[in-house]
Amino acid sequence: IKVVIVGASHGGHQSILELLTRYGENVDITLFEAGDYVSFMSCGMELYLEDKVTDVNDVRNFRPENFPQSNVHILNNHEVKTIDADKKTVTVTSASDNETKEYPYDKLILSSGVKPNNLPVPGADLENVYLMRGYNWATKIKEKLNDPAIKKIAVVGAGYIGIEAAEASRKAGKEVVLLDVIDRPLGTYLDAEMTDILEQHLNENGIEVLTNAKIEAFTGNGKVEAIKTSEKEIPADLVIQAAGVKANTEWLKGIVDLDERGWIQTNEYLQTNLPDVYAVGDATLAYSIPARKKMPIALATVARREARYVVKHLFEEVPNKPFGGVVGSSALSVFDYHFAASGLNSFTAAKAGVDVRVSYYEDTLRPKYVPEEQGNPKVSIQLFSDPMTHQLLGGAVLSTYDVTGQGNVLALAIQNKLTLEELAEADFFFQPGFDRQWSMLNLAAQQALGEEP
Ligand code: FAD
């Protein structure tokens, strides 16, 4: 049985692992990757930019030599151009010799992902206007962080990728301005109570945050020299854009059903409209358990869960159960703060048309008698729940202490559709070295129910 995979990132990698685990030598796997570098892990880019991982060749999901099996063929510099669903072949062009060949498949898994957006403004083609994704941009950004001629860096987009770019730039000793078109940094991940704390913390660490910044142009003579917004001009020797993505699906137009924004359309079994052709990862919309609908959740975790599901059910005539969906969980450090967020927040709930009740709880991590300098910082918790049923739909935790593990507790609660009442009473441990008599999530849920803890 021949399985062809498109894209060597999280979705492609997980597909190979699952195929080998489940079907061993009974399956012949060919993975095509358009790029030269196999499986750069953008999630690890900040570690590389901050010199915590020094060799860029280590920042990856896998190396081709990790799969020495004779039934696994990993072909980089091979771009898949089209699919012939009747003949069950893909047409592939090799960049090394410019040759185009057809390869047969029995099953085809698409994980072609996304590419970062270049803002559609004048000057986007100037030298030193960069993007942040993949091996090539990582190495280029790193070079500029080490270049003393680059003094001022402007980062466009204050989502988690932009925050990573800004923090790495600041730690490299650059003057940094972080711009976003909306009114808060990380505004699509966290509600204002938490982004207020983080915005102030970014400022304290020397990052100027400019919100409501509508970018009109990048200006300069050959090289970028400034960003022009509707309000002012911000000098910059380097611009790093982290302002959204576009699906790598132009090549699928007219072949596979795409929605109006270019995401590959899949059914509840992650099948496309073509028989035996499946799609996973960032190029698709993910089924969100709390929103009860598909929405963009561009995370490695999602691509991997989807690939696992697809391969598990690959040879069932009709899969015996639909993909269960994801919650969408992420975590990030912003200098001394760490946060984790799971499920919906006010911004994403409004976008998905889901009504949420929002509650915010703040307290010390451990019993009050433990002095702050002994490791008893403030912890903030936000919960989002269904106003009628009290089902938990989202949550976030933030502290200078690493409480991100609590984000996974929230993820599990959201995935299993627990209510505030259940979270308020869940039996968690108490040990004053770590937490309060009631765990912080118990207390946050109790407060959300109007029971003042
Ligand atoms: P992609 O990673 O987009 O890869 C698609 C691959 O397909 C590419 O290699 C591309 O070259 C190839 N391809 C496309 N078209 C073709 C074609 N026609 N023929 C052959 N090959 C093709 N997620 C997390 O969960 N946690 C994190 O901490 C995190 N941090 C991130 C940090 C950064 C800076 C970035 C940019 C992303 C981060 N993400 C994180 C998101 C995560 O990287 C993506 O969700 C994940 O990579 C999606 O995997 P994918 O397989 O869908 O596609």
Short mmCIF file of C-alpha atoms and ligand atoms in Angstrom, two decimals:
data_model
loop_
_atom_site.label_atom_id
_atom_site.label_comp_id
_atom_site.label_asym_id
_atom_site.label_seq_id
_atom_site.Cartn_x
_atom_site.Cartn_y
_atom_site.Cartn_z
CA ILE A 1 0.00 0.00 0.00
CA LYS A 2 1.43 3.36 -1.04
CA VAL A 3 0.91 6.37 1.17
CA VAL A 4 2.09 9.75 -0.09
CA ILE A 5 2.49 12.67 2.33
CA VAL A 6 2.88 16.35 1.34
CA GLY A 7 4.91 18.52 3.73
CA ALA A 8 7.66 17.57 6.19
CA SER A 9 6.52 19.51 9.23
CA HIS A 10 4.48 18.40 12.25
CA GLY A 11 1.62 16.84 10.27
CA GLY A 12 3.94 15.01 7.87
CA HIS A 13 6.27 13.81 10.62
CA GLN A 14 3.43 12.50 12.78
CA SER A 15 1.93 10.73 9.76
CA ILE A 16 5.17 8.80 9.19
CA LEU A 17 5.44 7.86 12.88
CA GLU A 18 1.85 6.64 13.01
CA LEU A 19 2.13 4.72 9.74
CA LEU A 20 5.23 2.90 10.94
CA THR A 21 3.75 2.19 14.37
CA ARG A 22 0.51 0.83 13.01
CA TYR A 23 1.43 -0.78 9.70
CA GLY A 24 5.20 -1.32 9.89
CA GLU A 25 6.63 -2.75 6.68
CA ASN A 26 3.22 -3.23 5.11
CA VAL A 27 3.12 0.33 3.92
CA ASP A 28 5.33 2.20 1.46
CA ILE A 29 5.67 5.85 2.54
CA THR A 30 6.84 8.70 0.33
CA LEU A 31 7.00 12.20 1.79
CA PHE A 32 7.54 15.19 -0.49
CA GLU A 33 8.89 18.43 0.93
CA ALA A 34 9.17 21.50 -1.30
CA GLY A 35 11.93 23.08 0.79
CA ASP A 36 15.56 22.08 1.08
CA TYR A 37 15.69 21.80 4.88
CA VAL A 38 13.69 18.91 6.26
CA SER A 39 11.39 19.68 9.14
CA PHE A 40 12.56 22.93 10.70
CA MET A 41 10.69 23.42 13.97
CA SER A 42 9.53 27.04 14.05
CA CYS A 43 8.31 26.42 17.61
CA GLY A 44 12.00 26.24 18.55
CA MET A 45 13.02 29.37 16.68
CA GLU A 46 13.15 31.65 19.74
CA LEU A 47 15.47 29.18 21.52
CA TYR A 48 17.77 29.37 18.52
CA LEU A 49 17.57 33.18 18.21
CA GLU A 50 18.41 33.52 21.91
CA ASP A 51 21.40 31.14 21.61
CA LYS A 52 19.81 28.56 23.91
CA VAL A 53 20.12 26.08 21.05
CA THR A 54 23.18 27.04 19.05
CA ASP A 55 23.06 24.77 16.01
CA VAL A 56 20.20 25.56 13.66
CA ASN A 57 20.45 21.99 12.37
CA ASP A 58 19.14 20.77 15.71
CA VAL A 59 15.97 22.87 15.54
CA ARG A 60 13.88 20.32 13.73
CA ASN A 61 11.31 17.60 14.14
CA PHE A 62 13.35 14.94 12.39
CA ARG A 63 16.22 14.27 10.03
CA PRO A 64 15.69 12.03 6.98
CA GLU A 65 18.25 9.62 8.47
CA ASN A 66 15.92 9.08 11.45
CA PHE A 67 13.93 6.90 9.06
CA PRO A 68 16.44 4.43 7.56
CA GLN A 69 13.65 1.93 6.83
CA SER A 70 13.60 0.87 3.18
CA ASN A 71 9.86 1.57 2.96
CA VAL A 72 10.25 5.27 3.91
CA HIS A 73 11.28 7.75 1.20
CA ILE A 74 11.77 11.37 2.21
CA LEU A 75 12.31 13.63 -0.79
CA ASN A 76 13.19 17.24 -0.06
CA ASN A 77 13.33 19.88 -2.85
CA HIS A 78 10.31 18.10 -4.32
CA GLU A 79 7.26 20.25 -4.78
CA VAL A 80 3.93 18.57 -5.40
CA LYS A 81 2.23 20.46 -8.21
CA THR A 82 -1.05 18.69 -8.71
CA ILE A 83 -3.21 15.66 -7.93
CA ASP A 84 -4.96 13.41 -10.43
CA ALA A 85 -7.68 11.81 -8.35
CA ASP A 86 -8.83 9.50 -11.17
CA LYS A 87 -5.39 8.03 -11.82
CA LYS A 88 -4.49 8.40 -8.10
CA THR A 89 -1.18 10.12 -8.81
CA VAL A 90 0.60 13.29 -7.73
CA THR A 91 2.79 15.28 -10.09
CA VAL A 92 6.01 16.39 -8.48
CA THR A 93 8.80 18.72 -9.64
CA SER A 94 12.30 18.22 -8.30
CA ALA A 95 14.19 21.48 -7.77
CA SER A 96 17.60 19.85 -8.21
CA ASP A 97 17.11 18.72 -11.82
CA ASN A 98 13.84 20.52 -12.65
CA GLU A 99 12.32 17.20 -13.67
CA THR A 100 8.62 16.53 -13.25
CA LYS A 101 7.38 13.03 -12.49
CA GLU A 102 4.16 11.30 -11.52
CA TYR A 103 4.00 9.18 -8.37
CA PRO A 104 1.10 6.82 -7.58
CA TYR A 105 -0.69 6.71 -4.22
CA ASP A 106 -3.33 4.61 -2.56
CA LYS A 107 -3.77 7.17 0.21
CA LEU A 108 -2.64 10.81 0.15
CA ILE A 109 -2.17 12.97 3.26
CA LEU A 110 -1.84 16.73 2.75
CA SER A 111 -0.03 18.73 5.43
CA SER A 112 1.12 21.65 3.30
CA GLY A 113 0.67 24.21 6.09
CA VAL A 114 0.84 27.95 5.73
CA LYS A 115 3.19 30.73 4.81
CA PRO A 116 3.47 34.02 6.70
CA ASN A 117 1.75 37.07 5.27
CA ASN A 118 3.67 39.88 3.67
CA LEU A 119 1.61 42.98 4.47
CA PRO A 120 0.00 44.31 1.28
CA VAL A 121 1.55 47.77 1.67
CA PRO A 122 4.16 49.69 -0.35
CA GLY A 123 7.74 48.82 0.56
CA ALA A 124 7.08 45.23 1.63
CA ASP A 125 9.74 44.19 -0.90
CA LEU A 126 12.45 46.44 0.60
CA GLU A 127 15.63 44.85 1.87
CA ASN A 128 15.50 43.98 5.58
CA VAL A 129 11.75 43.44 5.67
CA TYR A 130 11.60 39.90 7.03
CA LEU A 131 9.09 37.23 7.94
CA MET A 132 9.27 34.77 10.84
CA ARG A 133 8.75 31.14 9.91
CA GLY A 134 10.96 28.32 8.75
CA TYR A 135 14.68 27.70 8.43
CA ASN A 136 15.59 30.44 5.93
CA TRP A 137 14.03 33.27 7.89
CA ALA A 138 15.41 31.92 11.18
CA THR A 139 18.98 32.01 9.89
CA LYS A 140 18.50 35.45 8.32
CA ILE A 141 17.03 36.93 11.51
CA LYS A 142 19.82 35.41 13.58
CA GLU A 143 22.41 37.04 11.32
CA LYS A 144 20.78 40.45 11.83
CA LEU A 145 20.56 39.98 15.60
CA ASN A 146 24.33 39.51 15.56
CA ASP A 147 24.90 42.49 13.24
CA PRO A 148 25.89 45.65 15.18
CA ALA A 149 24.73 47.81 12.25
CA ILE A 150 21.15 46.77 13.06
CA LYS A 151 20.15 48.92 16.00
CA LYS A 152 16.38 49.35 15.71
CA ILE A 153 14.01 46.47 15.06
CA ALA A 154 10.29 46.87 14.48
CA VAL A 155 8.16 43.77 14.89
CA VAL A 156 4.78 43.82 13.17
CA GLY A 157 2.16 41.69 14.89
CA ALA A 158 1.99 41.13 18.64
CA GLY A 159 0.71 37.56 18.64
CA TYR A 160 2.93 34.91 20.21
CA ILE A 161 5.25 34.78 17.17
CA GLY A 162 5.71 38.57 17.25
CA ILE A 163 6.34 38.47 21.00
CA GLU A 164 9.01 35.81 20.47
CA ALA A 165 10.65 37.96 17.78
CA ALA A 166 10.51 41.08 19.96
CA GLU A 167 11.91 39.37 23.05
CA ALA A 168 14.76 37.71 21.13
CA SER A 169 15.59 41.06 19.49
CA ARG A 170 15.61 42.88 22.81
CA LYS A 171 17.77 40.21 24.42
CA ALA A 172 20.19 40.70 21.50
CA GLY A 173 20.50 44.32 22.64
CA LYS A 174 18.37 45.99 19.96
CA GLU A 175 15.91 48.85 20.35
CA VAL A 176 12.55 47.20 19.77
CA VAL A 177 9.13 48.49 18.82
CA LEU A 178 6.24 46.01 18.71
CA LEU A 179 3.23 47.06 16.65
CA ASP A 180 -0.24 45.61 16.36
CA VAL A 181 -3.34 46.75 14.57
CA ILE A 182 -5.58 45.78 17.51
CA ASP A 183 -5.67 47.50 20.88
CA ARG A 184 -3.58 45.02 22.91
CA PRO A 185 -0.56 42.77 22.52
CA LEU A 186 -1.55 39.07 22.55
CA GLY A 187 -5.13 40.26 22.22
CA THR A 188 -6.24 37.13 20.39
CA TYR A 189 -4.84 34.87 23.13
CA LEU A 190 -5.68 36.62 26.40
CA ASP A 191 -8.23 39.04 27.80
CA ALA A 192 -7.32 42.57 28.84
CA GLU A 193 -6.66 41.80 32.53
CA MET A 194 -3.69 39.68 31.51
CA THR A 195 -2.52 41.63 28.48
CA ASP A 196 -2.40 44.79 30.65
CA ILE A 197 0.08 43.03 32.94
CA LEU A 198 2.13 41.78 30.00
CA GLU A 199 2.09 45.07 28.12
CA GLN A 200 3.51 46.82 31.17
CA HIS A 201 6.08 44.05 31.56
CA LEU A 202 7.14 44.41 27.91
CA ASN A 203 7.59 48.15 28.50
CA GLU A 204 9.61 47.50 31.67
CA ASN A 205 11.88 45.30 29.59
CA GLY A 206 12.49 48.03 27.05
CA ILE A 207 10.01 47.08 24.35
CA GLU A 208 7.85 49.91 23.10
CA VAL A 209 4.37 48.60 22.33
CA LEU A 210 2.32 50.50 19.75
CA THR A 211 -1.28 49.33 19.52
CA ASN A 212 -4.03 50.38 17.09
CA ALA A 213 -1.17 50.84 14.64
CA LYS A 214 -2.39 50.69 11.06
CA ILE A 215 0.63 50.21 8.87
CA GLU A 216 0.51 52.20 5.65
CA ALA A 217 3.97 51.55 4.22
CA PHE A 218 7.54 50.46 4.78
CA THR A 219 9.78 53.25 3.59
CA GLY A 220 13.45 53.47 2.65
CA ASN A 221 15.87 53.66 -0.19
CA GLY A 222 16.46 50.06 -1.23
CA LYS A 223 16.70 49.07 2.44
CA VAL A 224 13.92 49.65 4.93
CA GLU A 225 14.42 52.75 7.08
CA ALA A 226 11.01 53.25 8.70
CA ILE A 227 7.48 52.02 9.14
CA LYS A 228 4.79 54.54 8.34
CA THR A 229 1.57 54.18 10.32
CA SER A 230 -1.49 56.42 10.12
CA GLU A 231 -0.13 58.19 13.23
CA LYS A 232 3.62 58.39 12.84
CA GLU A 233 6.84 57.13 11.36
CA ILE A 234 8.90 54.59 13.30
CA PRO A 235 12.57 54.29 12.33
CA ALA A 236 13.71 50.69 11.77
CA ASP A 237 16.82 48.99 10.39
CA LEU A 238 14.99 45.67 10.32
CA VAL A 239 11.31 44.82 10.19
CA ILE A 240 10.09 41.38 11.25
CA GLN A 241 6.54 40.69 10.12
CA ALA A 242 4.48 38.26 12.15
CA ALA A 243 1.07 39.36 11.00
CA GLY A 244 -0.94 36.35 10.04
CA VAL A 245 -0.60 33.51 7.58
CA LYS A 246 -2.01 32.19 4.32
CA ALA A 247 -2.60 28.52 3.50
CA ASN A 248 -0.15 26.86 1.06
CA THR A 249 -3.00 25.76 -1.15
CA GLU A 250 -2.76 27.75 -4.41
CA TRP A 251 -1.67 24.54 -6.11
CA LEU A 252 -4.87 22.82 -4.98
CA LYS A 253 -7.26 25.41 -6.44
CA GLY A 254 -9.80 23.71 -8.70
CA ILE A 255 -8.60 20.27 -7.54
CA VAL A 256 -9.48 20.07 -3.86
CA ASP A 257 -12.36 22.01 -2.29
CA LEU A 258 -11.05 25.11 -0.52
CA ASP A 259 -13.04 27.70 1.38
CA GLU A 260 -13.06 31.35 0.33
CA ARG A 261 -9.88 32.06 2.33
CA GLY A 262 -8.00 29.10 0.90
CA TRP A 263 -8.24 26.62 3.79
CA ILE A 264 -8.63 23.01 2.65
CA GLN A 265 -12.15 21.83 3.40
CA THR A 266 -12.41 18.56 5.27
CA ASN A 267 -15.30 16.55 6.69
CA GLU A 268 -15.52 15.12 10.21
CA TYR A 269 -13.14 12.31 9.18
CA LEU A 270 -10.57 14.86 7.89
CA GLN A 271 -11.23 13.67 4.34
CA THR A 272 -11.18 16.14 1.46
CA ASN A 273 -13.70 16.01 -1.37
CA LEU A 274 -11.34 13.65 -3.26
CA PRO A 275 -11.47 9.95 -2.40
CA ASP A 276 -8.51 8.75 -0.31
CA VAL A 277 -7.14 12.28 0.06
CA TYR A 278 -6.93 13.61 3.64
CA ALA A 279 -5.78 16.96 5.01
CA VAL A 280 -4.39 17.94 8.41
CA GLY A 281 -2.64 20.83 10.15
CA ASP A 282 -2.43 24.55 9.54
CA ALA A 283 -3.73 24.36 5.95
CA THR A 284 -7.12 23.30 7.32
CA LEU A 285 -9.54 24.66 9.89
CA ALA A 286 -9.61 22.62 13.09
CA TYR A 287 -12.75 21.44 14.85
CA SER A 288 -12.83 23.30 18.16
CA ILE A 289 -14.53 21.39 20.98
CA PRO A 290 -15.56 24.51 22.97
CA ALA A 291 -16.72 26.47 19.90
CA ARG A 292 -18.42 23.40 18.41
CA LYS A 293 -17.29 24.48 14.98
CA LYS A 294 -14.23 24.68 12.78
CA MET A 295 -11.91 27.61 13.23
CA PRO A 296 -8.27 28.43 12.53
CA ILE A 297 -6.15 26.91 15.34
CA ALA A 298 -2.63 26.95 13.93
CA LEU A 299 -0.69 24.78 16.36
CA ALA A 300 1.73 21.90 16.06
CA THR A 301 -0.36 20.04 18.64
CA VAL A 302 -3.38 20.17 16.34
CA ALA A 303 -1.48 18.96 13.25
CA ARG A 304 -0.12 16.01 15.26
CA ARG A 305 -3.48 14.98 16.71
CA GLU A 306 -5.12 15.18 13.32
CA ALA A 307 -2.37 13.15 11.63
CA ARG A 308 -2.65 10.49 14.34
CA TYR A 309 -6.41 10.28 13.81
CA VAL A 310 -6.13 10.11 10.00
CA VAL A 311 -3.56 7.32 10.00
CA LYS A 312 -5.42 5.35 12.66
CA HIS A 313 -8.55 5.27 10.48
CA LEU A 314 -6.81 5.30 7.08
CA PHE A 315 -7.88 1.83 6.01
CA GLU A 316 -11.40 1.75 7.42
CA GLU A 317 -14.04 1.92 4.66
CA VAL A 318 -15.96 4.45 6.75
CA PRO A 319 -13.99 5.56 9.81
CA ASN A 320 -15.68 4.15 12.89
CA LYS A 321 -15.64 7.52 14.62
CA PRO A 322 -15.17 11.16 13.62
CA PHE A 323 -12.19 13.22 14.73
CA GLY A 324 -12.95 14.34 18.29
CA GLY A 325 -11.63 17.86 17.82
CA VAL A 326 -9.15 19.95 19.74
CA VAL A 327 -9.20 22.55 22.44
CA GLY A 328 -6.31 24.72 21.20
CA SER A 329 -3.77 25.23 23.97
CA SER A 330 -0.65 27.34 23.99
CA ALA A 331 1.91 28.62 26.46
CA LEU A 332 4.54 31.32 26.31
CA SER A 333 7.09 33.13 28.43
CA VAL A 334 7.20 36.90 28.14
CA PHE A 335 10.46 37.78 29.91
CA ASP A 336 9.69 36.92 33.58
CA TYR A 337 6.04 36.01 33.06
CA HIS A 338 4.68 32.68 31.90
CA PHE A 339 1.18 32.07 30.66
CA ALA A 340 -0.86 29.21 29.28
CA ALA A 341 -4.18 29.58 27.54
CA SER A 342 -6.63 26.96 26.43
CA GLY A 343 -9.88 26.97 24.49
CA LEU A 344 -11.74 30.21 23.87
CA ASN A 345 -11.27 33.72 25.21
CA SER A 346 -13.40 36.83 24.76
CA PHE A 347 -11.84 37.61 21.37
CA THR A 348 -12.03 34.12 19.82
CA ALA A 349 -15.46 33.44 21.34
CA ALA A 350 -16.85 36.60 19.76
CA LYS A 351 -15.28 35.62 16.43
CA ALA A 352 -16.83 32.17 16.66
CA GLY A 353 -20.20 33.62 17.73
CA VAL A 354 -20.12 31.84 21.10
CA ASP A 355 -21.58 33.53 24.17
CA VAL A 356 -19.21 33.34 27.15
CA ARG A 357 -19.28 34.45 30.73
CA VAL A 358 -15.90 35.77 31.78
CA SER A 359 -14.43 35.69 35.26
CA TYR A 360 -11.06 36.83 36.53
CA TYR A 361 -9.38 35.67 39.72
CA GLU A 362 -6.14 36.88 41.26
CA ASP A 363 -4.38 35.60 44.36
CA THR A 364 -1.07 34.51 45.75
CA LEU A 365 0.29 31.15 44.63
CA ARG A 366 0.77 29.81 48.17
CA PRO A 367 -0.77 30.59 51.59
CA LYS A 368 -0.60 34.31 52.39
CA TYR A 369 1.88 33.87 55.25
CA VAL A 370 4.60 32.80 52.81
CA PRO A 371 6.58 35.95 51.92
CA GLU A 372 6.65 36.95 48.26
CA GLU A 373 10.44 36.72 48.12
CA GLN A 374 10.16 33.08 49.25
CA GLY A 375 8.42 32.29 45.99
CA ASN A 376 4.86 33.41 46.56
CA PRO A 377 4.01 35.57 43.57
CA LYS A 378 0.63 36.63 42.31
CA VAL A 379 -1.27 34.25 40.04
CA SER A 380 -3.96 35.38 37.61
CA ILE A 381 -6.63 33.06 36.26
CA GLN A 382 -9.27 33.77 33.67
CA LEU A 383 -12.17 31.42 33.05
CA PHE A 384 -14.66 31.48 30.18
CA SER A 385 -17.84 29.49 30.58
CA ASP A 386 -21.21 28.96 28.97
CA PRO A 387 -23.57 31.42 30.71
CA MET A 388 -26.41 28.87 30.78
CA THR A 389 -24.80 25.49 31.41
CA HIS A 390 -21.59 26.70 33.12
CA GLN A 391 -19.59 24.40 30.80
CA LEU A 392 -15.98 25.52 30.77
CA LEU A 393 -15.09 26.88 27.31
CA GLY A 394 -11.72 28.47 27.92
CA GLY A 395 -9.20 29.57 30.48
CA ALA A 396 -5.79 31.10 31.03
CA VAL A 397 -3.23 31.25 33.82
CA LEU A 398 -0.46 33.81 34.25
CA SER A 399 2.27 34.31 36.81
CA THR A 400 5.98 34.90 37.22
CA TYR A 401 6.00 31.38 38.71
CA ASP A 402 5.71 28.67 36.08
CA VAL A 403 2.05 27.74 36.43
CA THR A 404 1.70 26.68 32.80
CA GLY A 405 0.98 23.08 33.85
CA GLN A 406 -2.36 24.41 35.14
CA GLY A 407 -3.10 25.33 31.53
CA ASN A 408 -3.07 21.63 30.69
CA VAL A 409 -5.47 20.95 33.58
CA LEU A 410 -7.77 23.54 32.07
CA ALA A 411 -7.33 21.96 28.62
CA LEU A 412 -8.42 18.59 29.97
CA ALA A 413 -11.38 20.15 31.75
CA ILE A 414 -12.47 21.96 28.58
CA GLN A 415 -11.97 18.88 26.39
CA ASN A 416 -14.09 16.84 28.79
CA LYS A 417 -16.74 19.56 29.00
CA LEU A 418 -16.52 19.99 32.76
CA THR A 419 -18.64 22.68 34.37
CA LEU A 420 -17.52 25.43 36.73
CA GLU A 421 -19.21 23.44 39.54
CA GLU A 422 -17.05 20.40 38.75
CA LEU A 423 -13.85 22.44 38.53
CA ALA A 424 -14.75 24.21 41.80
CA GLU A 425 -14.73 20.85 43.61
CA ALA A 426 -12.14 18.85 41.66
CA ASP A 427 -9.88 17.10 44.14
CA PHE A 428 -6.43 18.60 43.61
CA PHE A 429 -3.45 18.34 46.00
CA PHE A 430 -2.43 20.90 48.61
CA GLN A 431 1.14 21.41 49.75
CA PRO A 432 2.19 24.90 50.88
CA GLY A 433 5.44 24.59 48.94
CA PHE A 434 3.35 24.65 45.78
CA ASP A 435 -0.15 25.98 46.26
CA ARG A 436 -3.06 26.99 48.49
CA GLN A 437 -5.39 24.86 50.63
CA TRP A 438 -7.66 24.85 47.63
CA SER A 439 -5.88 24.74 44.31
CA MET A 440 -5.90 27.95 42.27
CA LEU A 441 -8.27 26.45 39.68
CA ASN A 442 -10.73 25.41 42.42
CA LEU A 443 -10.66 28.95 43.77
CA ALA A 444 -11.05 30.58 40.36
CA ALA A 445 -14.06 28.38 39.59
CA GLN A 446 -15.60 29.04 43.03
CA GLN A 447 -15.23 32.75 42.47
CA ALA A 448 -16.75 32.46 38.97
CA LEU A 449 -19.80 30.87 40.64
CA GLY A 450 -20.12 33.86 42.93
CA GLU A 451 -18.80 31.98 45.97
CA GLU A 452 -16.18 34.44 47.18
CA PRO A 453 -13.18 32.26 48.15
P1 FAD B 1 3.78 23.66 8.28
O1 FAD B 1 4.63 23.68 9.47
O2 FAD B 1 3.27 24.96 7.75
O3 FAD B 1 4.66 22.96 7.13
C1 FAD B 1 4.17 22.69 5.85
C2 FAD B 1 5.30 22.09 5.04
O4 FAD B 1 4.77 21.70 3.77
C3 FAD B 1 6.41 23.10 4.74
O5 FAD B 1 7.65 22.51 5.06
C4 FAD B 1 6.28 23.38 3.25
O6 FAD B 1 7.52 23.64 2.62
C5 FAD B 1 5.67 22.08 2.75
N1 FAD B 1 4.88 22.23 1.51
C6 FAD B 1 3.89 23.13 1.27
N2 FAD B 1 3.38 22.95 0.03
C7 FAD B 1 4.05 21.92 -0.51
C8 FAD B 1 3.98 21.25 -1.76
N3 FAD B 1 3.09 21.61 -2.70
N4 FAD B 1 4.82 20.22 -2.01
C9 FAD B 1 5.72 19.81 -1.05
N5 FAD B 1 5.83 20.42 0.14
C10 FAD B 1 5.01 21.44 0.42
N6 FAD B 1 2.84 25.53 17.59
C11 FAD B 1 2.77 24.96 18.81
O7 FAD B 1 1.96 24.06 19.03
N7 FAD B 1 3.61 25.36 19.82
C12 FAD B 1 4.54 26.35 19.65
O8 FAD B 1 5.29 26.67 20.58
C13 FAD B 1 4.62 26.98 18.37
N8 FAD B 1 5.53 27.96 18.16
C14 FAD B 1 5.64 28.52 16.91
C15 FAD B 1 6.59 29.52 16.70
C16 FAD B 1 6.74 30.10 15.45
C17 FAD B 1 7.78 31.16 15.25
C18 FAD B 1 5.91 29.66 14.37
C19 FAD B 1 6.06 30.26 12.99
C20 FAD B 1 4.95 28.67 14.57
C21 FAD B 1 4.79 28.09 15.84
N9 FAD B 1 3.83 27.10 16.10
C22 FAD B 1 3.74 26.52 17.34
C23 FAD B 1 2.89 26.65 15.04
C24 FAD B 1 3.40 25.38 14.37
O9 FAD B 1 4.70 25.59 13.88
C25 FAD B 1 2.46 24.99 13.23
O10 FAD B 1 1.16 24.86 13.73
C26 FAD B 1 2.88 23.68 12.59
O11 FAD B 1 4.17 23.80 12.05
C27 FAD B 1 1.90 23.24 11.51
O12 FAD B 1 2.39 22.08 10.89
P2 FAD B 1 1.88 21.66 9.44
O13 FAD B 1 2.38 20.27 9.20
O14 FAD B 1 0.44 21.91 9.30
O15 FAD B 1 2.54 22.69 8.38
#
